Amino acid sequence: MKFIDIVKTAIANSFRSKLRTGLTVIAIFIGAFTLTITSGIGTGVTSYIDTQVSAIGAADVLTVSKAADSTSSTTDGPAAYDPSKATTVSLGNGSRPGTTIQALTAKDLTKIAKTTGILNVDPSVRVTPDYIEYDGKGKFEIIVNATATLTTADLAAGAQLDNSSTTDQILLPTTYLKNLGFASAKAAIGQTVSIGITDYAGVQQEVKATVIGVQNETILGVGAGLNQPLTDRLHTIEVTGAPAGATDSYATATANFDIKSTPAEITAIKDDLAKQGFASQTVADTIGSFQTVINVIIGVLNAFAVIALIAAGFGIINTLLMSVQERTREIGLMKAMGMNGGRVYTLFSTEAVFIGFLGSALGALAAVGVGSLVSNILADGVFSALPGLQVVQFAPSSIAIIIGVVMLIAFLAGTLPARAAARQNPIDALRYE
């Protein structure tokens, strides 16, 4: 019997007991469906996070701050006051009190810049404008994305911020358009908006800025982006009238390293900074918690799917053992006519693999259909404020792997019945009643 004949016979034999085979296929279907859905969720969410990573910072940037003081704890109380430590106050007026934190000084910036592997370092300047207005259509509160100068925005229209430009540029979130009076993202490009900001003495001033682009909303970064010239202009106004030395300390700084640096080299840079009393983290460190939570959830769901598949494996064993028992005389006849044990083993193993393929293929196809439908409904409903987020995305390679794994489980489950069939003595089998 040729291999193609064995395959045809195996497929035909699988449907001899339609109810028993059908129940086994359903069990495999459930496991494959769950695995495919969870794989799609993992792919969709991970893909979205990867495209939004730029909302936190660039891949070759470390965010550096003063390390937390290890001399104090919640049980020992606060550490003794050290006048040599700098503090910084988020500048404000009577209505906007500042927050005191340990700060980076000019001397700290110099130390960071001299660290091996660091190419350059810049202090992070934060500004807190009062409002934004377009064409006299009303003033609205504005939140500034402090990391916008380091990012590559997910644009709905327009261009990226240009820090080398002499023009004061602003990148608006899509959620700002309606309130400001813009008909669409494209209509906002090139328009001039007014930004109000109050100096330290309490005097409010207004600065004009050009809308260079419109950014889609992101779960990892919020607010309008300002290019460096506009940030510097607003900061200069904000610190006007501040006490001497108040502007020489910073909450954080951004340090650039070679984008080709290996993970080991990046770790060495962070360790060197830690020895000098600085805390630092990359984009990967920042989003690590997001990905960890997602991976844990997907792992738990996959565990349930694997349990279902193991249960289905026992179903395959039961189905084929019953089939071997029912077809004992048939097996004896095949062996008496010259079919060797290897061919018999292959026949029953092929039946197991076919049942696994049938259940997994149907489960994967159903998962793709249901997952795509649900993803589109969620994208237009619950997640409509997050353009580009498809909760469920399917990668052909992942689906192929799932089907392959299920077929492997089916093959292993079919090994016991197949061996039992292959070891049948033809004379005893022919006498079986």
Tab-separated table of N, CA and C in Angstrom, residues 242-320:
chain	number	residue	atom	x	y	z
A	242	ALA	N	12.334	84.639	38.593
A	242	ALA	CA	12.637	83.590	39.569
A	242	ALA	C	13.888	83.955	40.357
A	243	PRO	N	14.026	83.483	41.604
A	243	PRO	CA	15.221	83.766	42.404
A	243	PRO	C	16.481	83.245	41.719
A	244	ALA	N	17.596	83.873	41.998
A	244	ALA	CA	18.870	83.454	41.409
A	244	ALA	C	19.172	82.013	41.799
A	245	GLY	N	19.575	81.203	40.814
A	245	GLY	CA	19.931	79.810	41.050
A	245	GLY	C	18.760	78.852	40.945
A	246	ALA	N	17.536	79.382	40.897
A	246	ALA	CA	16.366	78.504	40.845
A	246	ALA	C	16.261	77.771	39.515
A	247	THR	N	16.897	78.325	38.496
A	247	THR	CA	16.794	77.716	37.165
A	247	THR	C	18.002	76.853	36.822
A	248	ASP	N	18.885	76.638	37.787
A	248	ASP	CA	20.099	75.872	37.512
A	248	ASP	C	20.002	74.422	37.980
A	249	SER	N	18.814	73.953	38.285
A	249	SER	CA	18.630	72.569	38.697
A	249	SER	C	17.478	71.953	37.905
A	250	TYR	N	17.602	70.638	37.673
A	250	TYR	CA	16.659	69.968	36.785
A	250	TYR	C	16.231	68.630	37.389
A	251	ALA	N	14.989	68.263	37.114
A	251	ALA	CA	14.471	67.005	37.645
A	251	ALA	C	15.136	65.809	36.971
A	252	THR	N	15.256	65.867	35.660
A	252	THR	CA	15.866	64.773	34.891
A	252	THR	C	16.705	65.330	33.763
A	253	ALA	N	17.462	64.428	33.136
A	253	ALA	CA	18.239	64.794	31.950
A	253	ALA	C	18.166	63.629	30.968
A	254	THR	N	18.360	63.923	29.702
A	254	THR	CA	18.380	62.871	28.681
A	254	THR	C	19.810	62.709	28.188
A	255	ALA	N	20.289	61.465	28.229
A	255	ALA	CA	21.655	61.170	27.810
A	255	ALA	C	21.615	60.239	26.602
A	256	ASN	N	22.276	60.633	25.535
A	256	ASN	CA	22.322	59.822	24.321
A	256	ASN	C	23.526	58.902	24.327
A	257	PHE	N	23.309	57.669	23.858
A	257	PHE	CA	24.415	56.740	23.660
A	257	PHE	C	24.345	56.212	22.235
A	258	ASP	N	25.366	55.500	21.820
A	258	ASP	CA	25.408	54.967	20.453
A	258	ASP	C	24.259	53.978	20.258
A	259	ILE	N	23.438	54.223	19.226
A	259	ILE	CA	22.278	53.372	18.976
A	259	ILE	C	22.689	51.937	18.642
A	260	LYS	N	23.952	51.742	18.250
A	260	LYS	CA	24.449	50.404	17.931
A	260	LYS	C	24.971	49.669	19.165
A	261	SER	N	24.857	50.290	20.326
A	261	SER	CA	25.360	49.670	21.561
A	261	SER	C	24.630	48.364	21.847
A	262	THR	N	25.382	47.386	22.319
A	262	THR	CA	24.795	46.086	22.666
A	262	THR	C	24.115	46.187	24.031
A	263	PRO	N	23.209	45.257	24.359
A	263	PRO	CA	22.576	45.272	25.681
A	263	PRO	C	23.594	45.272	26.822
A	264	ALA	N	24.705	44.538	26.627
A	264	ALA	CA	25.735	44.495	27.666
A	264	ALA	C	26.383	45.873	27.850
A	265	GLU	N	26.596	46.578	26.745
A	265	GLU	CA	27.209	47.912	26.825
A	265	GLU	C	26.247	48.905	27.485
A	266	ILE	N	24.962	48.799	27.182
A	266	ILE	CA	23.973	49.684	27.794
A	266	ILE	C	23.895	49.426	29.300
A	267	THR	N	23.940	48.154	29.673
A	267	THR	CA	23.923	47.796	31.096
A	267	THR	C	25.146	48.355	31.807
A	268	ALA	N	26.297	48.301	31.134
A	268	ALA	CA	27.535	48.836	31.719
A	268	ALA	C	27.423	50.348	31.953
A	269	ILE	N	26.794	51.052	31.006
A	269	ILE	CA	26.607	52.499	31.152
A	269	ILE	C	25.707	52.790	32.353
A	270	LYS	N	24.608	52.039	32.478
A	270	LYS	CA	23.679	52.258	33.589
A	270	LYS	C	24.341	51.935	34.927
A	271	ASP	N	25.159	50.882	34.946
A	271	ASP	CA	25.866	50.531	36.177
A	271	ASP	C	26.853	51.618	36.571
A	272	ASP	N	27.542	52.176	35.569
A	272	ASP	CA	28.508	53.251	35.825
A	272	ASP	C	27.791	54.471	36.401
A	273	LEU	N	26.624	54.803	35.830
A	273	LEU	CA	25.857	55.945	36.332
A	273	LEU	C	25.364	55.677	37.758
A	274	ALA	N	24.959	54.430	38.014
A	274	ALA	CA	24.465	54.079	39.349
A	274	ALA	C	25.549	54.258	40.411
A	275	LYS	N	26.800	53.901	40.047
A	275	LYS	CA	27.911	54.072	40.981
A	275	LYS	C	28.156	55.539	41.307
A	276	GLN	N	27.762	56.420	40.376
A	276	GLN	CA	27.952	57.856	40.588
A	276	GLN	C	26.740	58.491	41.275
A	277	GLY	N	25.715	57.657	41.574
A	277	GLY	CA	24.556	58.184	42.290
A	277	GLY	C	23.404	58.603	41.409
A	278	PHE	N	23.354	58.063	40.180
A	278	PHE	CA	22.274	58.424	39.256
A	278	PHE	C	21.437	57.194	38.898
A	279	ALA	N	20.150	57.406	38.744
A	279	ALA	CA	19.251	56.351	38.252
A	279	ALA	C	19.001	56.606	36.770
A	280	SER	N	18.972	55.550	35.979
A	280	SER	CA	18.764	55.720	34.540
A	280	SER	C	17.940	54.571	33.997
A	281	GLN	N	17.178	54.857	32.941
A	281	GLN	CA	16.396	53.816	32.301
A	281	GLN	C	16.192	54.132	30.826
A	282	THR	N	16.089	53.082	30.043
A	282	THR	CA	15.847	53.220	28.611
A	282	THR	C	14.358	53.037	28.335
A	283	VAL	N	13.989	53.158	27.067
A	283	VAL	CA	12.606	52.932	26.666
A	283	VAL	C	12.189	51.506	27.015
A	284	ALA	N	13.093	50.549	26.764
A	284	ALA	CA	12.779	49.145	27.046
A	284	ALA	C	12.479	48.943	28.526
A	285	ASP	N	13.215	49.643	29.394
A	285	ASP	CA	12.956	49.541	30.828
A	285	ASP	C	11.577	50.095	31.169
A	286	THR	N	11.218	51.204	30.511
A	286	THR	CA	9.953	51.877	30.808
A	286	THR	C	8.754	51.033	30.415
A	287	ILE	N	8.837	50.407	29.234
A	287	ILE	CA	7.687	49.630	28.760
A	287	ILE	C	7.743	48.179	29.202
A	288	GLY	N	8.813	47.807	29.912
A	288	GLY	CA	8.959	46.424	30.338
A	288	GLY	C	7.781	45.937	31.166
A	289	SER	N	7.265	46.805	32.042
A	289	SER	CA	6.147	46.395	32.893
A	289	SER	C	4.899	46.125	32.072
A	290	PHE	N	4.674	46.935	31.021
A	290	PHE	CA	3.520	46.710	30.145
A	290	PHE	C	3.614	45.319	29.516
A	291	GLN	N	4.764	45.037	28.947
A	291	GLN	CA	4.936	43.778	28.237
A	291	GLN	C	4.899	42.579	29.188
A	292	THR	N	5.414	42.761	30.405
A	292	THR	CA	5.378	41.675	31.383
A	292	THR	C	3.953	41.301	31.740
A	293	VAL	N	3.131	42.318	32.003
A	293	VAL	CA	1.731	42.071	32.342
A	293	VAL	C	1.020	41.370	31.190
A	294	ILE	N	1.242	41.851	29.972
A	294	ILE	CA	0.602	41.254	28.799
A	294	ILE	C	1.046	39.805	28.630
A	295	ASN	N	2.340	39.562	28.773
A	295	ASN	CA	2.863	38.196	28.606
A	295	ASN	C	2.296	37.242	29.659
A	296	VAL	N	2.134	37.733	30.883
A	296	VAL	CA	1.572	36.892	31.943
A	296	VAL	C	0.127	36.532	31.623
A	297	ILE	N	-0.654	37.525	31.198
A	297	ILE	CA	-2.061	37.271	30.867
A	297	ILE	C	-2.171	36.270	29.717
A	298	ILE	N	-1.379	36.500	28.662
A	298	ILE	CA	-1.399	35.591	27.514
A	298	ILE	C	-0.948	34.199	27.930
A	299	GLY	N	0.047	34.134	28.814
A	299	GLY	CA	0.532	32.834	29.278
A	299	GLY	C	-0.529	32.055	30.030
A	300	VAL	N	-1.292	32.754	30.885
A	300	VAL	CA	-2.359	32.091	31.639
A	300	VAL	C	-3.430	31.558	30.693
A	301	LEU	N	-3.829	32.389	29.714
A	301	LEU	CA	-4.843	31.953	28.751
A	301	LEU	C	-4.339	30.770	27.921
A	302	ASN	N	-3.072	30.815	27.540
A	302	ASN	CA	-2.499	29.703	26.778
A	302	ASN	C	-2.468	28.415	27.609
A	303	ALA	N	-2.263	28.568	28.915
A	303	ALA	CA	-2.241	27.388	29.789
A	303	ALA	C	-3.585	26.675	29.756
A	304	PHE	N	-4.691	27.450	29.779
A	304	PHE	CA	-6.018	26.848	29.691
A	304	PHE	C	-6.200	26.142	28.349
A	305	ALA	N	-5.669	26.765	27.279
A	305	ALA	CA	-5.790	26.154	25.955
A	305	ALA	C	-5.012	24.847	25.893
A	306	VAL	N	-3.832	24.823	26.508
A	306	VAL	CA	-3.016	23.599	26.507
A	306	VAL	C	-3.722	22.488	27.282
A	307	ILE	N	-4.374	22.854	28.404
A	307	ILE	CA	-5.127	21.862	29.171
A	307	ILE	C	-6.218	21.247	28.298
A	308	ALA	N	-6.894	22.104	27.533
A	308	ALA	CA	-7.939	21.608	26.632
A	308	ALA	C	-7.361	20.661	25.590
A	309	LEU	N	-6.179	20.995	25.092
A	309	LEU	CA	-5.545	20.144	24.080
A	309	LEU	C	-5.092	18.805	24.675
A	310	ILE	N	-4.616	18.834	25.923
A	310	ILE	CA	-4.227	17.579	26.575
A	310	ILE	C	-5.450	16.679	26.744
A	311	ALA	N	-6.555	17.305	27.158
A	311	ALA	CA	-7.804	16.543	27.275
A	311	ALA	C	-8.200	15.968	25.922
A	312	ALA	N	-8.025	16.762	24.870
A	312	ALA	CA	-8.341	16.289	23.526
A	312	ALA	C	-7.420	15.135	23.133
A	313	GLY	N	-6.170	15.173	23.608
A	313	GLY	CA	-5.232	14.093	23.318
A	313	GLY	C	-5.718	12.764	23.879
A	314	PHE	N	-6.274	12.814	25.100
A	314	PHE	CA	-6.838	11.582	25.673
A	314	PHE	C	-8.061	11.126	24.870
A	315	GLY	N	-8.768	12.105	24.321
A	315	GLY	CA	-9.896	11.763	23.463
A	315	GLY	C	-9.446	11.023	22.217
A	316	ILE	N	-8.301	11.448	21.668
A	316	ILE	CA	-7.756	10.764	20.489
A	316	ILE	C	-7.344	9.339	20.851
A	317	ILE	N	-6.700	9.198	22.010
A	317	ILE	CA	-6.284	7.852	22.459
A	317	ILE	C	-7.509	6.938	22.575
A	318	ASN	N	-8.554	7.455	23.204
A	318	ASN	CA	-9.765	6.655	23.384
A	318	ASN	C	-10.401	6.300	22.041
A	319	THR	N	-10.472	7.302	21.146
A	319	THR	CA	-11.091	7.071	19.836
A	319	THR	C	-10.361	5.984	19.060
A	320	LEU	N	-9.042	6.062	19.049
A	320	LEU	CA	-8.269	5.111	18.250
A	320	LEU	C	-8.180	3.736	18.918
